[in-house]
Short mmCIF file of C-alpha atoms in Angstrom, two decimals:
data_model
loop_
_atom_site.label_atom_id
_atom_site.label_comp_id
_atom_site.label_asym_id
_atom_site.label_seq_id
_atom_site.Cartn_x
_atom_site.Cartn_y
_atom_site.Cartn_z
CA UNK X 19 -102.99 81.09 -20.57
CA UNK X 20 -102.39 83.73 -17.96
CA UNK X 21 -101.25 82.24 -14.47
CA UNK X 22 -100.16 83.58 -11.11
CA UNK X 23 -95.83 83.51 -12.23
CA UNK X 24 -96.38 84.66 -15.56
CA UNK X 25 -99.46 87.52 -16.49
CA UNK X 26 -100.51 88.12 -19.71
CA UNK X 27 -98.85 91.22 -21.22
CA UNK X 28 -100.20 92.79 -24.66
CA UNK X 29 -96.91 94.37 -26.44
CA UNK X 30 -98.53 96.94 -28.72
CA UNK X 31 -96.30 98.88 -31.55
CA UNK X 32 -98.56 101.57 -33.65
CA UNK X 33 -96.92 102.25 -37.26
CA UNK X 34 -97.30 103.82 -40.65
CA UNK X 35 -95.32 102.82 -43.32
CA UNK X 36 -92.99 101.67 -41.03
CA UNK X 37 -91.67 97.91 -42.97
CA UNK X 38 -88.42 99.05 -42.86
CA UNK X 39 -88.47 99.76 -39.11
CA UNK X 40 -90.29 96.99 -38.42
CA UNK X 41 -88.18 94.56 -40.05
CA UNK X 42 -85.36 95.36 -38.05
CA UNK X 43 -88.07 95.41 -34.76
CA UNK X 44 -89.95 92.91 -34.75
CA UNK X 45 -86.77 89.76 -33.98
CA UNK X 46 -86.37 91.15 -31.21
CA UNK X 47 -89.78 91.02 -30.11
CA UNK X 48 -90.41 87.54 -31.49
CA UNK X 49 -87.19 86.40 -29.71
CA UNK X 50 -87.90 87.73 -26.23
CA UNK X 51 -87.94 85.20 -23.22
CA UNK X 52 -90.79 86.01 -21.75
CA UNK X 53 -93.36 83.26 -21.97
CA UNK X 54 -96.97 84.86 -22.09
CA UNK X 55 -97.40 87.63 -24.23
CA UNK X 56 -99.10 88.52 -27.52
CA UNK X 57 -98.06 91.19 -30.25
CA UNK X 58 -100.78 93.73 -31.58
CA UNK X 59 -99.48 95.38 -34.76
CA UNK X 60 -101.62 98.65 -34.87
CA UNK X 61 -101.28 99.96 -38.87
CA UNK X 62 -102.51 103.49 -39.06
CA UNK X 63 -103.06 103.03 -42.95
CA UNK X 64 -99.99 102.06 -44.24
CA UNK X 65 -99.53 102.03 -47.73
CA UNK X 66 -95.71 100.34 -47.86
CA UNK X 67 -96.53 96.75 -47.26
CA UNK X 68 -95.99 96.91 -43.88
CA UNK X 69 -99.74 94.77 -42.82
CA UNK X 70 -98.73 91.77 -45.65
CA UNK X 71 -94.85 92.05 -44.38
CA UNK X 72 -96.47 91.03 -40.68
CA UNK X 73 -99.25 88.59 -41.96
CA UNK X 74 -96.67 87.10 -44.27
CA UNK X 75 -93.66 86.74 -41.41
CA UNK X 76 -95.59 86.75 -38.56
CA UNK X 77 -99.08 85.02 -38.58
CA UNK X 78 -99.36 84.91 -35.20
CA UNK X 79 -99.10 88.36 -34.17
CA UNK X 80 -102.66 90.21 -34.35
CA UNK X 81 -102.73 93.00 -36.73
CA UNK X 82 -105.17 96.07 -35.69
CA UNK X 83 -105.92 98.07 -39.82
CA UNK X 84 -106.90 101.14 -39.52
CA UNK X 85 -107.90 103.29 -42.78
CA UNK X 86 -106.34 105.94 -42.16
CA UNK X 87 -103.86 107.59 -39.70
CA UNK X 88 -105.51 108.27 -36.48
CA UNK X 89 -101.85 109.04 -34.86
CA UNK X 90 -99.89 107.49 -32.14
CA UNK X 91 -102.38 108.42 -29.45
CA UNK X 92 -105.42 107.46 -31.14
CA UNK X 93 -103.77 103.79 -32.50
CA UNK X 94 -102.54 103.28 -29.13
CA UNK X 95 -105.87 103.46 -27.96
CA UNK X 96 -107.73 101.67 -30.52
CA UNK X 97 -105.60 98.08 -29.21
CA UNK X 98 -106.92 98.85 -25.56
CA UNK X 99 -110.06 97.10 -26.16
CA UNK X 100 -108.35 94.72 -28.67
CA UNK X 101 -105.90 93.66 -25.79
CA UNK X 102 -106.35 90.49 -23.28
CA UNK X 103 -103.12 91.06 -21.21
CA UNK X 104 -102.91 92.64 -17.62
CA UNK X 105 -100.31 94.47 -18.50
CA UNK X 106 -99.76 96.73 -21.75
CA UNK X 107 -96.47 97.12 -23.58
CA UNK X 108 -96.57 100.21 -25.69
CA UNK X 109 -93.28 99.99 -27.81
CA UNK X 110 -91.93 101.69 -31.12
CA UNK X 111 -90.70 100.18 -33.87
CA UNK X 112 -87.74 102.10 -33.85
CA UNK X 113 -86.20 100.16 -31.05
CA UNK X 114 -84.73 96.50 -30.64
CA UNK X 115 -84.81 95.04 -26.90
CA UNK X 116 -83.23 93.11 -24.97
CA UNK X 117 -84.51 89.37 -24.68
CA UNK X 118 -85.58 89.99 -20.77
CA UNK X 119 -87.16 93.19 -20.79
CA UNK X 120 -90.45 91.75 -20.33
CA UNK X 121 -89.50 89.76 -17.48
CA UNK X 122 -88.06 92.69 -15.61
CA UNK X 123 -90.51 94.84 -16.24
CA UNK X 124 -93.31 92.30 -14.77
CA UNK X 125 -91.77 91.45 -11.72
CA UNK X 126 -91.04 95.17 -10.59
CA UNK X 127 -94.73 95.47 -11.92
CA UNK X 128 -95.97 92.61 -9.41
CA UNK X 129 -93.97 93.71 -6.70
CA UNK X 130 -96.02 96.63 -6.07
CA UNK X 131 -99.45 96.96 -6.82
CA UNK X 132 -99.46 101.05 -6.74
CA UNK X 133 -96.94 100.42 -9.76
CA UNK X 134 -99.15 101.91 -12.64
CA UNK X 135 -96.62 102.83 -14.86
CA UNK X 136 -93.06 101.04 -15.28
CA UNK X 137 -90.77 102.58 -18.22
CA UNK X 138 -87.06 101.06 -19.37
CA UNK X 139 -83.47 102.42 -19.95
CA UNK X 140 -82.98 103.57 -23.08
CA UNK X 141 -79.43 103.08 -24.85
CA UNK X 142 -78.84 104.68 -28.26
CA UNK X 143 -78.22 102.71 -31.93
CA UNK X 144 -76.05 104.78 -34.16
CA UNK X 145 -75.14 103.82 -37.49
CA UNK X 146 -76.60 100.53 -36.80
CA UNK X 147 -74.17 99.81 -33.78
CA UNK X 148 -75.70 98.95 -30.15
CA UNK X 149 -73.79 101.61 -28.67
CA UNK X 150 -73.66 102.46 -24.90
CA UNK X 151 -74.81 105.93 -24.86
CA UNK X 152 -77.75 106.49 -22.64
CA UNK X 153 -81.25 108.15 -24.70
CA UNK X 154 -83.10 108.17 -21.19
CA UNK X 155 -83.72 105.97 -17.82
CA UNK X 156 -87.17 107.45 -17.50
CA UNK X 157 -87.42 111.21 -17.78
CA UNK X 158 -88.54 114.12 -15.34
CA UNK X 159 -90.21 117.03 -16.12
CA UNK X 160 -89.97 120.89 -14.80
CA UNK X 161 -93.27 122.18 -13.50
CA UNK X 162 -94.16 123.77 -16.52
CA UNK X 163 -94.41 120.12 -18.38
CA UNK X 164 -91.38 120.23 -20.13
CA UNK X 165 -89.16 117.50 -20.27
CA UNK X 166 -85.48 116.54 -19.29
CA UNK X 167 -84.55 112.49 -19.75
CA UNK X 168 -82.93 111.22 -17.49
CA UNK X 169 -79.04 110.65 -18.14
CA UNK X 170 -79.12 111.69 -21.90
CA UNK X 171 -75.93 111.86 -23.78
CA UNK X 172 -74.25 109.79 -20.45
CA UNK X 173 -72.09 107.02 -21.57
CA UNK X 174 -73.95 103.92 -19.70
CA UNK X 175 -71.64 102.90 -16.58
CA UNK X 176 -74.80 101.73 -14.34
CA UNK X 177 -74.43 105.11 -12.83
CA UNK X 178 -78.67 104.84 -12.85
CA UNK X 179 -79.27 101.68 -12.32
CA UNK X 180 -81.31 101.66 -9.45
CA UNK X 181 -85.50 101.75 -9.84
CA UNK X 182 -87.17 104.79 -8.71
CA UNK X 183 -90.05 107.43 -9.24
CA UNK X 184 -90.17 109.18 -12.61
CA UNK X 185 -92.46 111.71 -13.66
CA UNK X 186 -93.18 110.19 -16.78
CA UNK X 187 -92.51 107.83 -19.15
CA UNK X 188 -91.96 107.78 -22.99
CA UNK X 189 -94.73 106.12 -24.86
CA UNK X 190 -92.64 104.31 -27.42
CA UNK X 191 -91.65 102.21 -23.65
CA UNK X 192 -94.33 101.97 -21.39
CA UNK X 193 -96.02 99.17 -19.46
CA UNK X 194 -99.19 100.38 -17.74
CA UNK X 195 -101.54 97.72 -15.53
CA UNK X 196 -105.03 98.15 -18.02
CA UNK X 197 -107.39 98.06 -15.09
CA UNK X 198 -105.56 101.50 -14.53
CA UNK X 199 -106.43 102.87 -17.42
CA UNK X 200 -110.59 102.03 -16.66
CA UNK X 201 -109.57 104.71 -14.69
CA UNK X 202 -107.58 107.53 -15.91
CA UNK X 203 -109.03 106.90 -19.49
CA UNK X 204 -105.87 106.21 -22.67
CA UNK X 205 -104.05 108.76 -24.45
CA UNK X 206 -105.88 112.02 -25.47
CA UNK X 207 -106.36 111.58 -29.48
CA UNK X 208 -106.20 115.15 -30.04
CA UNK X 209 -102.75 115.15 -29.26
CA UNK X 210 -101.86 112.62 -32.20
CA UNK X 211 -98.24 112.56 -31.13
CA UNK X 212 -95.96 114.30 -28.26
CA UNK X 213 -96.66 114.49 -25.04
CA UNK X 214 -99.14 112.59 -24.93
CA UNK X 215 -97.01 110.21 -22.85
CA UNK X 216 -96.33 112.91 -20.42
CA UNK X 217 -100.30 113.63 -19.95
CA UNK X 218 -100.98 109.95 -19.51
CA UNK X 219 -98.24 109.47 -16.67
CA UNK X 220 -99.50 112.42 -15.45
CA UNK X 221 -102.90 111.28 -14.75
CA UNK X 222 -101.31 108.11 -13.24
CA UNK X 223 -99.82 109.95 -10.36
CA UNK X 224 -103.04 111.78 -9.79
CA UNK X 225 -105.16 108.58 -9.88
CA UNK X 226 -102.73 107.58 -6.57
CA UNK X 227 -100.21 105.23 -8.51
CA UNK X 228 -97.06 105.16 -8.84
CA UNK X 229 -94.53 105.28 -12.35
CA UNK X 230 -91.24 103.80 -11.81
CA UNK X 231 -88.15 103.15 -13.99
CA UNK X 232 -86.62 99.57 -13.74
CA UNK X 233 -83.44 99.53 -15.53
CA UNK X 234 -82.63 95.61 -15.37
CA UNK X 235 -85.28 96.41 -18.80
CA UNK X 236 -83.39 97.75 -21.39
CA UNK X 237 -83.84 98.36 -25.11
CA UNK X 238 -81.79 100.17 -28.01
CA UNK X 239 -83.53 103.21 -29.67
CA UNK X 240 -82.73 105.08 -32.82
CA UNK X 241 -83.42 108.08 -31.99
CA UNK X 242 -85.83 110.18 -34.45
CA UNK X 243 -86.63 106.96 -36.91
CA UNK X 244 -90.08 108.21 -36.95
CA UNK X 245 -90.99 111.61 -35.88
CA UNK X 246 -88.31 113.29 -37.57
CA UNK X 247 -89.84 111.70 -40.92
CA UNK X 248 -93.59 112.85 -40.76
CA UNK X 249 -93.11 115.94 -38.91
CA UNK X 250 -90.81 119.52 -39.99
CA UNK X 251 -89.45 121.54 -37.18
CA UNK X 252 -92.10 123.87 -36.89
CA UNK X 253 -94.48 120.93 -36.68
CA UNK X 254 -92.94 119.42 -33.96
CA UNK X 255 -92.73 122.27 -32.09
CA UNK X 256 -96.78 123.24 -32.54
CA UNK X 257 -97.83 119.60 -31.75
CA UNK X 258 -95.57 119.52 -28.28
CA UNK X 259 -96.76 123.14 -27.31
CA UNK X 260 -100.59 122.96 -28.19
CA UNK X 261 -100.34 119.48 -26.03
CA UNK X 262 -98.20 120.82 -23.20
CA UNK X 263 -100.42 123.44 -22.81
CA UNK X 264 -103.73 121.33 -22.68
CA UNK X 265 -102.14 118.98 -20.54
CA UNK X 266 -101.51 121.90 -18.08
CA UNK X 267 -104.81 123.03 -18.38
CA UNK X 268 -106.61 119.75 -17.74
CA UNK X 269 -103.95 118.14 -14.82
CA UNK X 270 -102.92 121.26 -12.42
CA UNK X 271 -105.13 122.64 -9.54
CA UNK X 272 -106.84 125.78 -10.39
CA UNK X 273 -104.72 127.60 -7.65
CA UNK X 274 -100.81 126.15 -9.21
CA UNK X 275 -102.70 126.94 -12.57
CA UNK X 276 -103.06 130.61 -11.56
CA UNK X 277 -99.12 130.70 -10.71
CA UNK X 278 -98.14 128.48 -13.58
CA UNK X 279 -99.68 129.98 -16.74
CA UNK X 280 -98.28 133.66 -16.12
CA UNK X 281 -95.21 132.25 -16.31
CA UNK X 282 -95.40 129.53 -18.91
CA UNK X 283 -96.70 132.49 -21.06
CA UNK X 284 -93.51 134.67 -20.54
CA UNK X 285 -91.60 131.95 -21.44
CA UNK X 286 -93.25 131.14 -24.36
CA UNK X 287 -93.18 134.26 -25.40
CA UNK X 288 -89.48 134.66 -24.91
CA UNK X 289 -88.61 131.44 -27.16
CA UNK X 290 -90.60 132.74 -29.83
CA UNK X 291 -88.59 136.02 -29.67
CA UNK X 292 -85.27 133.96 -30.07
CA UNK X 293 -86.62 132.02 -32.47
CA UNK X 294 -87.68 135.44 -34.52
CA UNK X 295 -84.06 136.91 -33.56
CA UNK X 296 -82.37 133.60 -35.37
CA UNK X 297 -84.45 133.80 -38.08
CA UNK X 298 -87.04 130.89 -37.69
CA UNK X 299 -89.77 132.76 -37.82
CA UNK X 300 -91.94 129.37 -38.47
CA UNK X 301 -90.54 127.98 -35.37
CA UNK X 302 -91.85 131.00 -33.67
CA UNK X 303 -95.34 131.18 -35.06
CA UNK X 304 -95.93 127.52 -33.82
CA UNK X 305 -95.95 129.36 -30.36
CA UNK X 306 -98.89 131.31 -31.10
CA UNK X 307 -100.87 128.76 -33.30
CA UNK X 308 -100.56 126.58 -30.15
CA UNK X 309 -102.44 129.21 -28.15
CA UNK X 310 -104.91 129.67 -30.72
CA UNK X 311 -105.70 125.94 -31.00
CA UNK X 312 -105.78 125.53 -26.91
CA UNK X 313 -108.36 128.69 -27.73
CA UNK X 314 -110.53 126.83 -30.00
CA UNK X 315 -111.17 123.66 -28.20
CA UNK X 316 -111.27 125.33 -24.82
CA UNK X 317 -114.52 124.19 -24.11
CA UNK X 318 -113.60 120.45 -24.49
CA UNK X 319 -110.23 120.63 -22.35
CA UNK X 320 -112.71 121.66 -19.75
CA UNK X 321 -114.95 119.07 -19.49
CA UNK X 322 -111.91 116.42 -20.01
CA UNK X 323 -110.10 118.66 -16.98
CA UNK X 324 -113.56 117.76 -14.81
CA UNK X 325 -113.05 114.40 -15.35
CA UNK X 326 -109.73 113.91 -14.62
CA UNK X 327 -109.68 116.02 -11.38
CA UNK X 328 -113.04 113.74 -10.66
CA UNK X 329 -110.27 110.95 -9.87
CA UNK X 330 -107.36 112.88 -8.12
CA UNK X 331 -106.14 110.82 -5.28
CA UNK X 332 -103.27 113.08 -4.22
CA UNK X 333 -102.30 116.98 -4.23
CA UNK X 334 -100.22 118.93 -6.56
CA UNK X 335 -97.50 119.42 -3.63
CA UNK X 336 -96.98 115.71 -4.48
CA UNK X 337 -97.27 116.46 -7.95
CA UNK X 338 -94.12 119.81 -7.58
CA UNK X 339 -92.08 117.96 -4.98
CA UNK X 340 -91.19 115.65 -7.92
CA UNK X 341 -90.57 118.60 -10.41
CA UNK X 342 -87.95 120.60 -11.95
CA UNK X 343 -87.67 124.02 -10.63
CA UNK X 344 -85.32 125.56 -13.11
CA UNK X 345 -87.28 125.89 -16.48
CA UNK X 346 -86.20 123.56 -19.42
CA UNK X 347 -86.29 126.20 -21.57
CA UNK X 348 -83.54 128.38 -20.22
CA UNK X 349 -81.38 125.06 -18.97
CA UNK X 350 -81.58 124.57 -23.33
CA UNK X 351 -80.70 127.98 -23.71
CA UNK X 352 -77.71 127.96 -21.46
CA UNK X 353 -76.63 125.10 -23.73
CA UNK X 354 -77.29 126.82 -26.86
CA UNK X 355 -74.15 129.91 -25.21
CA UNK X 356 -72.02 127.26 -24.77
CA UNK X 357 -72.77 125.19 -28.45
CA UNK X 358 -73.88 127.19 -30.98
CA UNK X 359 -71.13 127.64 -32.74
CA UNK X 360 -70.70 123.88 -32.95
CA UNK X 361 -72.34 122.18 -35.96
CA UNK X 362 -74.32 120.13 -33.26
CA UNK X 363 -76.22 123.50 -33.17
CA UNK X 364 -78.42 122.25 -36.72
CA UNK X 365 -79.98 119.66 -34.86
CA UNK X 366 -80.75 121.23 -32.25
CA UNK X 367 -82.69 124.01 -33.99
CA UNK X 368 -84.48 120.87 -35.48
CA UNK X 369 -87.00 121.07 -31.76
CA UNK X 370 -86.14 124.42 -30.31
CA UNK X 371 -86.07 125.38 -26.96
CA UNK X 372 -87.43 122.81 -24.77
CA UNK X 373 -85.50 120.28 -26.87
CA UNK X 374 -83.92 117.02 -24.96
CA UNK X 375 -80.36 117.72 -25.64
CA UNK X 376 -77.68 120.21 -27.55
CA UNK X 377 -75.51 116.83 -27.63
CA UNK X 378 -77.80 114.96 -29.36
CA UNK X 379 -76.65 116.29 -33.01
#
């Protein structure tokens, strides 16, 4: 029973044939300390025994079935209604956590009620070993929406532990107050994956709330455990284009939208002449089939883009005081001089420009 000390908070993973992930996830939720929470398994129609695994090992977690796969932004959404907490926990099952993350994240939660979003640190697993390499402690973004974590590849010293604005956080570790999403509406189910996590913070700050990063809250992520199974590299790089662009089109002002696109476009347009030059020509055509679907469903990012400037509480000089100046895209390609003639340089033609890290290979 929710009380005043302790509020209710939903945890919410979303997975498709996932069992083996989720046997080495789901201890660690079941063993956190946190006294009042439930577990919604959402199954986007897995066919691995990953529903019976839960209902078999853990009865009293609530299992969500979907048919077929609706995505991570669609399953996310489909537990919103399903969920009795004041808080929800979107996690992945491609992380393990530590047994107080709950409890951190709740009482930086309560101690501000313009807190809309709080997000965790993020240390790496590799090989199976805990290791103290940082993934991300909360991530920023340049003001083209592109994004940069926050103290990736850093060995952890507690350089960033201190709480403080972010301009997003990762979906796979997310807790979000649900009366604030009445207002800024879930995660857009086109996007099925990829930044959709971004868009949703996004609309947070411009619904006048805050999102933070508390990093007493800590979890261990293996890094690609998911995507990198159900997606190719030109796949990846359509789906986070095609949704970076909408998300541009429905959050900015029409004035920073007139300064913005030119540019995003020459950029754009640039990577996908690299790409061509390296010989990924895949890679590069993901560029333009991301126009072309931003093209077709114009219409609709329109009338969502109404809506969500229907709620804007604050500016976009808020919104670019808290961005990146210096474009992602050439920060990547600055690291690409200096590495690609490191075998680290395979991986990191596995996203393209705009990936996270050269040092993540």
């Amino acid at each position: 029973m929710e009380n005043n000390v302790t509020p209710l908070v939903s945890i919410v993973n979303v997975t498709w044939n996932g069992r083996s992930l989720l046997e080495k996830h789901l201890p660690s939720l079941a063993g956190l300390h946190y006294s009042n929470f439930e577990v919604i398994i959402v199954d986007n129609g897995s066919t691995d025994g990953s529903v019976e695994f839960v209902r078999e090992h853990y009865p009293r977690f609530k299992i969500v079935a979907n048919e077929i796969n609706l995505g991570t932004a669609e399953g996310s959404n489909v537990a919103i209604p399903v969920a009795r907490g004041k808080y929800i926990f979107w996690v992945s099952n491609d992380m393990e956590f530590d047994p107080d993350i709950v409890d951190h994240l709740v009482a930086r939660c309560e101690s501000d009620p313009r807190i809309g979003i709080c997000t965790v640190k993020m240390r790496r697993i590799k090989d199976e070993q805990l290791v103290d390499e940082i993934d991300s402690v909360g991530a920023d973004l340049d003001i083209f929406g592109f994004p940069a974590s926050r103290g990736i590849d850093e060995e952890d010293r507690g350089q960033l532990d201190y709480s403080t604005n972010v301009c997003f956080s990762f979906g796979g570790a997310m807790m979000i107050r649900k009366d604030v999403l009445e207002i800024t509406g879930g995660y857009d189910p086109s996007f099925l994956t990829l930044a959709d996590d971004i868009d949703l913070s996004w609309r947070v700050w411009l619904a006048g709330y805050r999102v933070v990063v508390e990093p007493k809250a800590f979890l261990y992520h293996r890094v690609s455990a998911t995507l990198g199974k159900t997606h190719n590299r030109a796949q990846k790089r359509f789906i986070s284009e095609r949704n970076t662009l909408r998300t541009l089109l429905k959050n900015y002002s029409t004035g920073v939208l007139f300064f913005i696109l030119p540019v995003y476009f020459l950029l754009l347009i640039m990577e996908m002449t690299f790409f061509l030059a390296v010989g990924r020509p895949q890679i590069a055509v993901s560029g333009i089939r991301a126009i072309r679907w931003n093209l077709d469903r114009l219409k609709e990012t329109l009338l969502l883009r109404k809506e969500v400037q229907s709620f804007r509480k604050i500016g976009d000089a808020k919104i670019l005081s808290m961005r990146k100046k210096f474009p992602e895209k050439f920060r990547i390609f600055l690291d690409y001089l200096k590495y690609r003639n490191t075998p680290r340089w395979k991986g990191y033609m596995g996203t393209g420009i705009g990936a996270q890290s050269l040092k993540n290979g």
